[in-house]
mmCIF file with all atom_site columns, C-alpha atoms in Angstrom:
data_model
loop_
_atom_site.group_PDB
_atom_site.id
_atom_site.type_symbol
_atom_site.label_atom_id
_atom_site.label_alt_id
_atom_site.label_comp_id
_atom_site.label_asym_id
_atom_site.label_entity_id
_atom_site.label_seq_id
_atom_site.pdbx_PDB_ins_code
_atom_site.Cartn_x
_atom_site.Cartn_y
_atom_site.Cartn_z
_atom_site.occupancy
_atom_site.B_iso_or_equiv
_atom_site.pdbx_formal_charge
_atom_site.auth_seq_id
_atom_site.auth_comp_id
_atom_site.auth_asym_id
_atom_site.auth_atom_id
_atom_site.pdbx_PDB_model_num
ATOM 1   C CA . MET A 1 1   ? 134.925 -122.797 12.249  1.00 64.00 ? 1   MET A CA 1
ATOM 2   C CA . ILE A 1 2   ? 138.502 -122.770 10.941  1.00 71.00 ? 2   ILE A CA 1
ATOM 3   C CA . ASN A 1 3   ? 141.315 -120.909 12.715  1.00 73.00 ? 3   ASN A CA 1
ATOM 4   C CA . GLY A 1 4   ? 138.817 -118.861 14.671  1.00 79.00 ? 4   GLY A CA 1
ATOM 5   C CA . LYS A 1 5   ? 136.871 -117.769 11.591  1.00 88.00 ? 5   LYS A CA 1
ATOM 6   C CA . SER A 1 6   ? 133.143 -118.337 11.238  1.00 96.00 ? 6   SER A CA 1
ATOM 7   C CA . CYS A 1 7   ? 131.517 -120.380 8.478   1.00 97.00 ? 7   CYS A CA 1
ATOM 8   C CA . TRP A 1 8   ? 127.766 -120.583 7.911   1.00 98.00 ? 8   TRP A CA 1
ATOM 9   C CA . ALA A 1 9   ? 125.648 -122.199 5.203   1.00 98.00 ? 9   ALA A CA 1
ATOM 10  C CA . VAL A 1 10  ? 122.682 -120.828 3.291   1.00 98.00 ? 10  VAL A CA 1
ATOM 11  C CA . VAL A 1 11  ? 120.564 -123.817 2.292   1.00 98.00 ? 11  VAL A CA 1
ATOM 12  C CA . VAL A 1 12  ? 118.127 -122.929 -0.474  1.00 97.00 ? 12  VAL A CA 1
ATOM 13  C CA . ALA A 1 13  ? 114.882 -124.910 -0.245  1.00 95.00 ? 13  ALA A CA 1
ATOM 14  C CA . ALA A 1 14  ? 112.401 -122.499 -1.811  1.00 90.00 ? 14  ALA A CA 1
ATOM 15  C CA . GLY A 1 15  ? 111.774 -124.415 -5.051  1.00 75.00 ? 15  GLY A CA 1
ATOM 16  C CA . ARG A 1 16  ? 108.484 -125.765 -6.349  1.00 67.00 ? 16  ARG A CA 1
ATOM 17  C CA . GLY A 1 17  ? 109.371 -129.186 -7.775  1.00 57.00 ? 17  GLY A CA 1
ATOM 18  C CA . VAL A 1 18  ? 108.193 -128.347 -11.306 1.00 54.00 ? 18  VAL A CA 1
ATOM 19  C CA . ARG A 1 19  ? 111.076 -130.009 -13.149 1.00 60.00 ? 19  ARG A CA 1
ATOM 20  C CA . THR A 1 20  ? 110.729 -133.173 -11.081 1.00 59.00 ? 20  THR A CA 1
ATOM 21  C CA . GLY A 1 21  ? 107.031 -133.486 -11.869 1.00 64.00 ? 21  GLY A CA 1
ATOM 22  C CA . LEU A 1 22  ? 106.005 -133.140 -8.231  1.00 70.00 ? 22  LEU A CA 1
ATOM 23  C CA . ASP A 1 23  ? 103.101 -130.993 -7.086  1.00 70.00 ? 23  ASP A CA 1
ATOM 24  C CA . TYR A 1 24  ? 105.109 -129.873 -4.047  1.00 76.00 ? 24  TYR A CA 1
ATOM 25  C CA . ASN A 1 25  ? 108.612 -128.712 -3.185  1.00 85.00 ? 25  ASN A CA 1
ATOM 26  C CA . LYS A 1 26  ? 111.100 -131.482 -3.972  1.00 90.00 ? 26  LYS A CA 1
ATOM 27  C CA . ALA A 1 27  ? 113.066 -130.617 -0.826  1.00 91.00 ? 27  ALA A CA 1
ATOM 28  C CA . PHE A 1 28  ? 110.310 -132.378 1.120   1.00 93.00 ? 28  PHE A CA 1
ATOM 29  C CA . TYR A 1 29  ? 110.359 -135.536 -0.988  1.00 92.00 ? 29  TYR A CA 1
ATOM 30  C CA . ARG A 1 30  ? 111.318 -138.537 1.131   1.00 93.00 ? 30  ARG A CA 1
ATOM 31  C CA . ILE A 1 31  ? 114.003 -141.026 0.150   1.00 93.00 ? 31  ILE A CA 1
ATOM 32  C CA . ASP A 1 32  ? 113.926 -144.155 2.309   1.00 93.00 ? 32  ASP A CA 1
ATOM 33  C CA . GLY A 1 33  ? 111.806 -142.307 4.845   1.00 91.00 ? 33  GLY A CA 1
ATOM 34  C CA . LYS A 1 34  ? 113.932 -139.170 5.144   1.00 93.00 ? 34  LYS A CA 1
ATOM 35  C CA . SER A 1 35  ? 113.365 -135.901 3.316   1.00 95.00 ? 35  SER A CA 1
ATOM 36  C CA . VAL A 1 36  ? 115.785 -134.505 0.759   1.00 95.00 ? 36  VAL A CA 1
ATOM 37  C CA . LEU A 1 37  ? 116.148 -131.371 2.902   1.00 96.00 ? 37  LEU A CA 1
ATOM 38  C CA . SER A 1 38  ? 117.072 -133.323 6.034   1.00 96.00 ? 38  SER A CA 1
ATOM 39  C CA . ARG A 1 39  ? 119.634 -135.334 4.096   1.00 96.00 ? 39  ARG A CA 1
ATOM 40  C CA . SER A 1 40  ? 121.230 -132.159 2.750   1.00 96.00 ? 40  SER A CA 1
ATOM 41  C CA . LEU A 1 41  ? 121.432 -130.598 6.202   1.00 97.00 ? 41  LEU A CA 1
ATOM 42  C CA . GLU A 1 42  ? 122.993 -133.754 7.625   1.00 95.00 ? 42  GLU A CA 1
ATOM 43  C CA . ALA A 1 43  ? 125.610 -133.859 4.863   1.00 95.00 ? 43  ALA A CA 1
ATOM 44  C CA . LEU A 1 44  ? 126.658 -130.278 5.577   1.00 96.00 ? 44  LEU A CA 1
ATOM 45  C CA . GLU A 1 45  ? 126.594 -130.796 9.346   1.00 96.00 ? 45  GLU A CA 1
ATOM 46  C CA . LYS A 1 46  ? 128.890 -133.823 9.105   1.00 95.00 ? 46  LYS A CA 1
ATOM 47  C CA . SER A 1 47  ? 131.669 -131.649 7.702   1.00 94.00 ? 47  SER A CA 1
ATOM 48  C CA . GLY A 1 48  ? 132.193 -130.287 11.222  1.00 95.00 ? 48  GLY A CA 1
ATOM 49  C CA . LEU A 1 49  ? 133.185 -126.907 9.768   1.00 95.00 ? 49  LEU A CA 1
ATOM 50  C CA . ILE A 1 50  ? 129.856 -125.066 9.732   1.00 97.00 ? 50  ILE A CA 1
ATOM 51  C CA . ASP A 1 51  ? 128.650 -122.993 12.676  1.00 97.00 ? 51  ASP A CA 1
ATOM 52  C CA . GLY A 1 52  ? 125.046 -122.466 11.623  1.00 97.00 ? 52  GLY A CA 1
ATOM 53  C CA . PHE A 1 53  ? 122.493 -122.742 8.828   1.00 98.00 ? 53  PHE A CA 1
ATOM 54  C CA . VAL A 1 54  ? 120.054 -120.309 7.295   1.00 98.00 ? 54  VAL A CA 1
ATOM 55  C CA . VAL A 1 55  ? 117.316 -122.311 5.565   1.00 98.00 ? 55  VAL A CA 1
ATOM 56  C CA . VAL A 1 56  ? 115.532 -120.418 2.789   1.00 98.00 ? 56  VAL A CA 1
ATOM 57  C CA . LEU A 1 57  ? 111.905 -121.467 2.392   1.00 97.00 ? 57  LEU A CA 1
ATOM 58  C CA . SER A 1 58  ? 108.876 -120.406 0.423   1.00 94.00 ? 58  SER A CA 1
ATOM 59  C CA . LYS A 1 59  ? 106.307 -118.819 2.715   1.00 94.00 ? 59  LYS A CA 1
ATOM 60  C CA . THR A 1 60  ? 103.869 -121.515 1.586   1.00 93.00 ? 60  THR A CA 1
ATOM 61  C CA . ASP A 1 61  ? 106.194 -124.219 2.946   1.00 94.00 ? 61  ASP A CA 1
ATOM 62  C CA . VAL A 1 62  ? 106.582 -122.905 6.490   1.00 93.00 ? 62  VAL A CA 1
ATOM 63  C CA . ASP A 1 63  ? 103.944 -125.242 7.908   1.00 93.00 ? 63  ASP A CA 1
ATOM 64  C CA . ARG A 1 64  ? 105.342 -128.184 5.956   1.00 93.00 ? 64  ARG A CA 1
ATOM 65  C CA . TYR A 1 65  ? 108.795 -127.421 7.343   1.00 93.00 ? 65  TYR A CA 1
ATOM 66  C CA . GLY A 1 66  ? 107.370 -127.404 10.857  1.00 94.00 ? 66  GLY A CA 1
ATOM 67  C CA . GLU A 1 67  ? 105.865 -130.833 10.237  1.00 93.00 ? 67  GLU A CA 1
ATOM 68  C CA . LEU A 1 68  ? 109.186 -132.080 8.901   1.00 92.00 ? 68  LEU A CA 1
ATOM 69  C CA . CYS A 1 69  ? 110.979 -130.922 12.058  1.00 94.00 ? 69  CYS A CA 1
ATOM 70  C CA . ARG A 1 70  ? 108.441 -132.657 14.256  1.00 94.00 ? 70  ARG A CA 1
ATOM 71  C CA . GLU A 1 71  ? 108.639 -135.892 12.278  1.00 93.00 ? 71  GLU A CA 1
ATOM 72  C CA . GLU A 1 72  ? 112.360 -136.033 11.516  1.00 93.00 ? 72  GLU A CA 1
ATOM 73  C CA . GLY A 1 73  ? 113.806 -133.917 14.307  1.00 90.00 ? 73  GLY A CA 1
ATOM 74  C CA . ASN A 1 74  ? 115.338 -130.459 14.356  1.00 88.00 ? 74  ASN A CA 1
ATOM 75  C CA . CYS A 1 75  ? 118.794 -130.027 12.909  1.00 92.00 ? 75  CYS A CA 1
ATOM 76  C CA . PRO A 1 76  ? 120.657 -128.197 15.706  1.00 93.00 ? 76  PRO A CA 1
ATOM 77  C CA . LEU A 1 77  ? 122.582 -126.028 13.244  1.00 96.00 ? 77  LEU A CA 1
ATOM 78  C CA . VAL A 1 78  ? 119.432 -124.501 11.718  1.00 96.00 ? 78  VAL A CA 1
ATOM 79  C CA . LYS A 1 79  ? 119.433 -121.204 13.565  1.00 97.00 ? 79  LYS A CA 1
ATOM 80  C CA . ARG A 1 80  ? 117.612 -118.913 11.151  1.00 97.00 ? 80  ARG A CA 1
ATOM 81  C CA . VAL A 1 81  ? 114.969 -119.126 8.423   1.00 97.00 ? 81  VAL A CA 1
ATOM 82  C CA . ALA A 1 82  ? 114.608 -116.725 5.487   1.00 97.00 ? 82  ALA A CA 1
ATOM 83  C CA . PHE A 1 83  ? 111.907 -116.493 2.845   1.00 97.00 ? 83  PHE A CA 1
ATOM 84  C CA . GLY A 1 84  ? 112.489 -117.111 -0.836  1.00 95.00 ? 84  GLY A CA 1
ATOM 85  C CA . GLY A 1 85  ? 112.173 -114.495 -3.554  1.00 94.00 ? 85  GLY A CA 1
ATOM 86  C CA . GLU A 1 86  ? 110.910 -114.404 -7.128  1.00 93.00 ? 86  GLU A CA 1
ATOM 87  C CA . ASN A 1 87  ? 113.878 -116.468 -8.353  1.00 95.00 ? 87  ASN A CA 1
ATOM 88  C CA . ARG A 1 88  ? 116.770 -118.483 -6.953  1.00 96.00 ? 88  ARG A CA 1
ATOM 89  C CA . GLN A 1 89  ? 119.152 -115.526 -6.991  1.00 97.00 ? 89  GLN A CA 1
ATOM 90  C CA . ARG A 1 90  ? 116.831 -113.402 -4.865  1.00 97.00 ? 90  ARG A CA 1
ATOM 91  C CA . SER A 1 91  ? 116.261 -116.365 -2.517  1.00 97.00 ? 91  SER A CA 1
ATOM 92  C CA . VAL A 1 92  ? 119.999 -116.684 -1.955  1.00 98.00 ? 92  VAL A CA 1
ATOM 93  C CA . TYR A 1 93  ? 120.279 -112.945 -1.383  1.00 98.00 ? 93  TYR A CA 1
ATOM 94  C CA . ASN A 1 94  ? 117.533 -113.100 1.235   1.00 98.00 ? 94  ASN A CA 1
ATOM 95  C CA . GLY A 1 95  ? 119.441 -115.927 2.900   1.00 98.00 ? 95  GLY A CA 1
ATOM 96  C CA . LEU A 1 96  ? 122.649 -113.902 2.904   1.00 98.00 ? 96  LEU A CA 1
ATOM 97  C CA . LEU A 1 97  ? 120.862 -110.970 4.515   1.00 98.00 ? 97  LEU A CA 1
ATOM 98  C CA . ALA A 1 98  ? 119.683 -113.309 7.292   1.00 98.00 ? 98  ALA A CA 1
ATOM 99  C CA . LEU A 1 99  ? 123.231 -114.268 8.287   1.00 98.00 ? 99  LEU A CA 1
ATOM 100 C CA . PRO A 1 100 ? 124.487 -112.933 11.623  1.00 97.00 ? 100 PRO A CA 1
ATOM 101 C CA . GLU A 1 101 ? 127.177 -110.287 11.689  1.00 95.00 ? 101 GLU A CA 1
ATOM 102 C CA . GLY A 1 102 ? 130.753 -111.498 11.618  1.00 95.00 ? 102 GLY A CA 1
ATOM 103 C CA . VAL A 1 103 ? 130.372 -114.495 9.306   1.00 97.00 ? 103 VAL A CA 1
ATOM 104 C CA . ASP A 1 104 ? 133.603 -114.914 7.334   1.00 97.00 ? 104 ASP A CA 1
ATOM 105 C CA . ILE A 1 105 ? 132.722 -117.706 4.916   1.00 98.00 ? 105 ILE A CA 1
ATOM 106 C CA . VAL A 1 106 ? 129.329 -118.782 3.551   1.00 98.00 ? 106 VAL A CA 1
ATOM 107 C CA . ALA A 1 107 ? 128.551 -122.055 1.785   1.00 98.00 ? 107 ALA A CA 1
ATOM 108 C CA . ILE A 1 108 ? 125.527 -121.743 -0.507  1.00 98.00 ? 108 ILE A CA 1
ATOM 109 C CA . HIS A 1 109 ? 123.868 -125.090 -1.132  1.00 98.00 ? 109 HIS A CA 1
ATOM 110 C CA . ASP A 1 110 ? 120.790 -126.223 -3.032  1.00 97.00 ? 110 ASP A CA 1
ATOM 111 C CA . ALA A 1 111 ? 118.726 -128.415 -0.717  1.00 96.00 ? 111 ALA A CA 1
ATOM 112 C CA . ALA A 1 112 ? 117.909 -130.733 -3.633  1.00 94.00 ? 112 ALA A CA 1
ATOM 113 C CA . ARG A 1 113 ? 121.552 -131.886 -3.799  1.00 95.00 ? 113 ARG A CA 1
ATOM 114 C CA . CYS A 1 114 ? 121.186 -134.217 -0.855  1.00 95.00 ? 114 CYS A CA 1
ATOM 115 C CA . PHE A 1 115 ? 123.917 -136.685 -1.815  1.00 95.00 ? 115 PHE A CA 1
ATOM 116 C CA . VAL A 1 116 ? 126.796 -134.231 -1.554  1.00 96.00 ? 116 VAL A CA 1
ATOM 117 C CA . THR A 1 117 ? 129.725 -135.824 0.249   1.00 96.00 ? 117 THR A CA 1
ATOM 118 C CA . VAL A 1 118 ? 131.632 -134.537 3.248   1.00 96.00 ? 118 VAL A CA 1
ATOM 119 C CA . PRO A 1 119 ? 134.951 -134.341 1.316   1.00 97.00 ? 119 PRO A CA 1
ATOM 120 C CA . VAL A 1 120 ? 133.308 -132.098 -1.286  1.00 97.00 ? 120 VAL A CA 1
ATOM 121 C CA . VAL A 1 121 ? 131.824 -129.818 1.378   1.00 97.00 ? 121 VAL A CA 1
ATOM 122 C CA . LYS A 1 122 ? 135.171 -129.578 3.164   1.00 96.00 ? 122 LYS A CA 1
ATOM 123 C CA . ALA A 1 123 ? 137.056 -128.904 -0.069  1.00 97.00 ? 123 ALA A CA 1
ATOM 124 C CA . THR A 1 124 ? 134.854 -125.935 -0.990  1.00 97.00 ? 124 THR A CA 1
ATOM 125 C CA . ILE A 1 125 ? 135.099 -124.440 2.494   1.00 96.00 ? 125 ILE A CA 1
ATOM 126 C CA . GLU A 1 126 ? 138.866 -124.852 2.718   1.00 95.00 ? 126 GLU A CA 1
ATOM 127 C CA . SER A 1 127 ? 139.278 -123.349 -0.749  1.00 96.00 ? 127 SER A CA 1
ATOM 128 C CA . ALA A 1 128 ? 137.150 -120.359 0.207   1.00 97.00 ? 128 ALA A CA 1
ATOM 129 C CA . PHE A 1 129 ? 139.233 -119.755 3.327   1.00 95.00 ? 129 PHE A CA 1
ATOM 130 C CA . SER A 1 130 ? 142.444 -119.947 1.296   1.00 94.00 ? 130 SER A CA 1
ATOM 131 C CA . HIS A 1 131 ? 141.411 -118.294 -1.969  1.00 96.00 ? 131 HIS A CA 1
ATOM 132 C CA . GLY A 1 132 ? 138.064 -116.545 -1.432  1.00 96.00 ? 132 GLY A CA 1
ATOM 133 C CA . SER A 1 133 ? 135.957 -119.101 -3.284  1.00 98.00 ? 133 SER A CA 1
ATOM 134 C CA . GLY A 1 134 ? 135.448 -122.830 -3.692  1.00 98.00 ? 134 GLY A CA 1
ATOM 135 C CA . VAL A 1 135 ? 132.836 -124.312 -6.039  1.00 98.00 ? 135 VAL A CA 1
ATOM 136 C CA . ALA A 1 136 ? 131.860 -127.963 -6.422  1.00 97.00 ? 136 ALA A CA 1
ATOM 137 C CA . ALA A 1 137 ? 132.186 -129.069 -10.045 1.00 96.00 ? 137 ALA A CA 1
ATOM 138 C CA . THR A 1 138 ? 132.747 -132.215 -12.098 1.00 95.00 ? 138 THR A CA 1
ATOM 139 C CA . PRO A 1 139 ? 134.384 -132.745 -15.508 1.00 94.00 ? 139 PRO A CA 1
ATOM 140 C CA . LEU A 1 140 ? 131.987 -133.325 -18.395 1.00 93.00 ? 140 LEU A CA 1
ATOM 141 C CA . VAL A 1 141 ? 131.942 -136.794 -19.945 1.00 91.00 ? 141 VAL A CA 1
ATOM 142 C CA . ASP A 1 142 ? 129.398 -136.136 -22.723 1.00 93.00 ? 142 ASP A CA 1
ATOM 143 C CA . THR A 1 143 ? 130.161 -134.496 -26.045 1.00 95.00 ? 143 THR A CA 1
ATOM 144 C CA . ILE A 1 144 ? 128.783 -130.943 -25.971 1.00 94.00 ? 144 ILE A CA 1
ATOM 145 C CA . LYS A 1 145 ? 127.498 -129.178 -29.087 1.00 94.00 ? 145 LYS A CA 1
ATOM 146 C CA . ALA A 1 146 ? 126.833 -125.483 -29.619 1.00 93.00 ? 146 ALA A CA 1
ATOM 147 C CA . VAL A 1 147 ? 123.694 -124.984 -31.748 1.00 94.00 ? 147 VAL A CA 1
ATOM 148 C CA . ASP A 1 148 ? 122.099 -122.145 -33.697 1.00 94.00 ? 148 ASP A CA 1
ATOM 149 C CA . ALA A 1 149 ? 118.531 -120.820 -33.469 1.00 93.00 ? 149 ALA A CA 1
ATOM 150 C CA . ASN A 1 150 ? 117.323 -123.766 -35.568 1.00 94.00 ? 150 ASN A CA 1
ATOM 151 C CA . ARG A 1 151 ? 119.000 -126.269 -33.232 1.00 93.00 ? 151 ARG A CA 1
ATOM 152 C CA . ARG A 1 152 ? 121.612 -127.206 -35.832 1.00 95.00 ? 152 ARG A CA 1
ATOM 153 C CA . ALA A 1 153 ? 125.034 -128.067 -34.448 1.00 95.00 ? 153 ALA A CA 1
ATOM 154 C CA . VAL A 1 154 ? 127.560 -125.377 -35.297 1.00 94.00 ? 154 VAL A CA 1
ATOM 155 C CA . GLU A 1 155 ? 130.463 -126.315 -33.029 1.00 95.00 ? 155 GLU A CA 1
ATOM 156 C CA . THR A 1 156 ? 131.714 -129.194 -30.916 1.00 95.00 ? 156 THR A CA 1
ATOM 157 C CA . LEU A 1 157 ? 133.091 -127.732 -27.707 1.00 94.00 ? 157 LEU A CA 1
ATOM 158 C CA . ASP A 1 158 ? 136.305 -128.939 -26.131 1.00 93.00 ? 158 ASP A CA 1
ATOM 159 C CA . ARG A 1 159 ? 134.968 -130.808 -23.113 1.00 92.00 ? 159 ARG A CA 1
ATOM 160 C CA . SER A 1 160 ? 138.417 -130.888 -21.515 1.00 90.00 ? 160 SER A CA 1
ATOM 161 C CA . ARG A 1 161 ? 137.848 -127.180 -20.785 1.00 92.00 ? 161 ARG A CA 1
ATOM 162 C CA . LEU A 1 162 ? 134.285 -127.579 -19.497 1.00 93.00 ? 162 LEU A CA 1
ATOM 163 C CA . MET A 1 163 ? 132.974 -128.370 -16.031 1.00 94.00 ? 163 MET A CA 1
ATOM 164 C CA . ALA A 1 164 ? 129.484 -129.088 -14.704 1.00 94.00 ? 164 ALA A CA 1
ATOM 165 C CA . VAL A 1 165 ? 129.024 -126.768 -11.726 1.00 96.00 ? 165 VAL A CA 1
ATOM 166 C CA . GLN A 1 166 ? 127.127 -127.931 -8.657  1.00 96.00 ? 166 GLN A CA 1
ATOM 167 C CA . THR A 1 167 ? 126.796 -126.864 -5.013  1.00 98.00 ? 167 THR A CA 1
ATOM 168 C CA . PRO A 1 168 ? 127.965 -126.074 -2.417  1.00 98.00 ? 168 PRO A CA 1
ATOM 169 C CA . GLN A 1 169 ? 129.411 -122.854 -3.764  1.00 98.00 ? 169 GLN A CA 1
ATOM 170 C CA . THR A 1 170 ? 131.420 -121.295 -0.975  1.00 98.00 ? 170 THR A CA 1
ATOM 171 C CA . PHE A 1 171 ? 132.737 -117.734 -0.774  1.00 98.00 ? 171 PHE A CA 1
ATOM 172 C CA . ASP A 1 172 ? 134.102 -114.984 1.380   1.00 97.00 ? 172 ASP A CA 1
ATOM 173 C CA . CYS A 1 173 ? 130.845 -113.703 2.822   1.00 98.00 ? 173 CYS A CA 1
ATOM 174 C CA . ARG A 1 174 ? 131.499 -110.017 2.210   1.00 97.00 ? 174 ARG A CA 1
ATOM 175 C CA . ASP A 1 175 ? 132.474 -110.615 -1.413  1.00 98.00 ? 175 ASP A CA 1
ATOM 176 C CA . ILE A 1 176 ? 129.465 -112.697 -2.427  1.00 98.00 ? 176 ILE A CA 1
ATOM 177 C CA . LEU A 1 177 ? 127.090 -110.321 -0.656  1.00 98.00 ? 177 LEU A CA 1
ATOM 178 C CA . ARG A 1 178 ? 128.659 -107.417 -2.532  1.00 98.00 ? 178 ARG A CA 1
ATOM 179 C CA . ALA A 1 179 ? 128.261 -109.327 -5.818  1.00 98.00 ? 179 ALA A CA 1
ATOM 180 C CA . HIS A 1 180 ? 124.578 -109.961 -5.118  1.00 98.00 ? 180 HIS A CA 1
ATOM 181 C CA . GLU A 1 181 ? 123.971 -106.326 -4.231  1.00 98.00 ? 181 GLU A CA 1
ATOM 182 C CA . GLN A 1 182 ? 125.661 -105.117 -7.410  1.00 98.00 ? 182 GLN A CA 1
ATOM 183 C CA . ALA A 1 183 ? 123.659 -107.580 -9.521  1.00 98.00 ? 183 ALA A CA 1
ATOM 184 C CA . LEU A 1 184 ? 120.453 -106.328 -7.889  1.00 97.00 ? 184 LEU A CA 1
ATOM 185 C CA . LYS A 1 185 ? 121.355 -102.724 -8.740  1.00 97.00 ? 185 LYS A CA 1
ATOM 186 C CA . GLU A 1 186 ? 122.086 -103.611 -12.368 1.00 98.00 ? 186 GLU A CA 1
ATOM 187 C CA . GLY A 1 187 ? 119.181 -106.026 -12.832 1.00 97.00 ? 187 GLY A CA 1
ATOM 188 C CA . PHE A 1 188 ? 121.598 -108.822 -13.714 1.00 98.00 ? 188 PHE A CA 1
ATOM 189 C CA . VAL A 1 189 ? 120.348 -112.377 -13.125 1.00 97.00 ? 189 VAL A CA 1
ATOM 190 C CA . ALA A 1 190 ? 122.712 -115.357 -13.228 1.00 97.00 ? 190 ALA A CA 1
ATOM 191 C CA . THR A 1 191 ? 122.071 -119.079 -13.054 1.00 94.00 ? 191 THR A CA 1
ATOM 192 C CA . ASP A 1 192 ? 124.300 -119.538 -10.016 1.00 97.00 ? 192 ASP A CA 1
ATOM 193 C CA . ASP A 1 193 ? 126.307 -117.659 -7.421  1.00 98.00 ? 193 ASP A CA 1
ATOM 194 C CA . ALA A 1 194 ? 129.635 -118.501 -9.014  1.00 98.00 ? 194 ALA A CA 1
ATOM 195 C CA . ALA A 1 195 ? 128.595 -116.480 -12.070 1.00 97.00 ? 195 ALA A CA 1
ATOM 196 C CA . LEU A 1 196 ? 127.949 -113.448 -9.872  1.00 98.00 ? 196 LEU A CA 1
ATOM 197 C CA . TYR A 1 197 ? 131.291 -113.885 -8.145  1.00 98.00 ? 197 TYR A CA 1
ATOM 198 C CA . GLU A 1 198 ? 133.042 -114.164 -11.527 1.00 97.00 ? 198 GLU A CA 1
ATOM 199 C CA . LYS A 1 199 ? 131.319 -111.050 -12.896 1.00 97.00 ? 199 LYS A CA 1
ATOM 200 C CA . TYR A 1 200 ? 131.865 -108.756 -9.938  1.00 98.00 ? 200 TYR A CA 1
ATOM 201 C CA . ILE A 1 201 ? 134.716 -110.157 -7.828  1.00 98.00 ? 201 ILE A CA 1
ATOM 202 C CA . ALA A 1 202 ? 137.145 -112.653 -9.406  1.00 96.00 ? 202 ALA A CA 1
ATOM 203 C CA . PRO A 1 203 ? 137.257 -116.021 -11.225 1.00 94.00 ? 203 PRO A CA 1
ATOM 204 C CA . SER A 1 204 ? 135.816 -118.832 -9.100  1.00 93.00 ? 204 SER A CA 1
ATOM 205 C CA . ARG A 1 205 ? 137.988 -121.755 -8.041  1.00 93.00 ? 205 ARG A CA 1
ATOM 206 C CA . LEU A 1 206 ? 136.378 -125.025 -9.121  1.00 89.00 ? 206 LEU A CA 1
#
């Protein structure tokens, strides 16, 4: 909480682990004995600015999550659980709907990004309180090519103007919920929440 205003996090852990080659949700993969999900929750909790978490899970992972809590302990800030949807965007929306009334700022975080640092979490939250949005991002160091349908390079993009966007992505709660609702009405699907905010509300602050 900052200046009497409430901040919650929606932690999205409804994936399937396909890209990582796992036959189960990568959020439950253990690194040095602790799950990726637990590490992500701890990183957010350490910021000291978040009042509660909504964890978004696949219905098939509910039992596994219960086992995780018994083995690794309950995170005291996990106060609500929501179920995932047919894609990430719908999963986030379900998490937003599970927030209690009166939340001012919401940090949306992918559970798989378990090495996020406290300064990054704080920076996105403080930016959202000041400007309405705050999105974790890093400058690109690789050369980026635009290609045609035959995968032939047609343009070298100016990497000084490009950023790799990560999470948390933190927003005024009312604004990002309104963006999700408008996208649902129009059938628009984006790769992240910042894209929805940019389309329906304002440019995101990176």
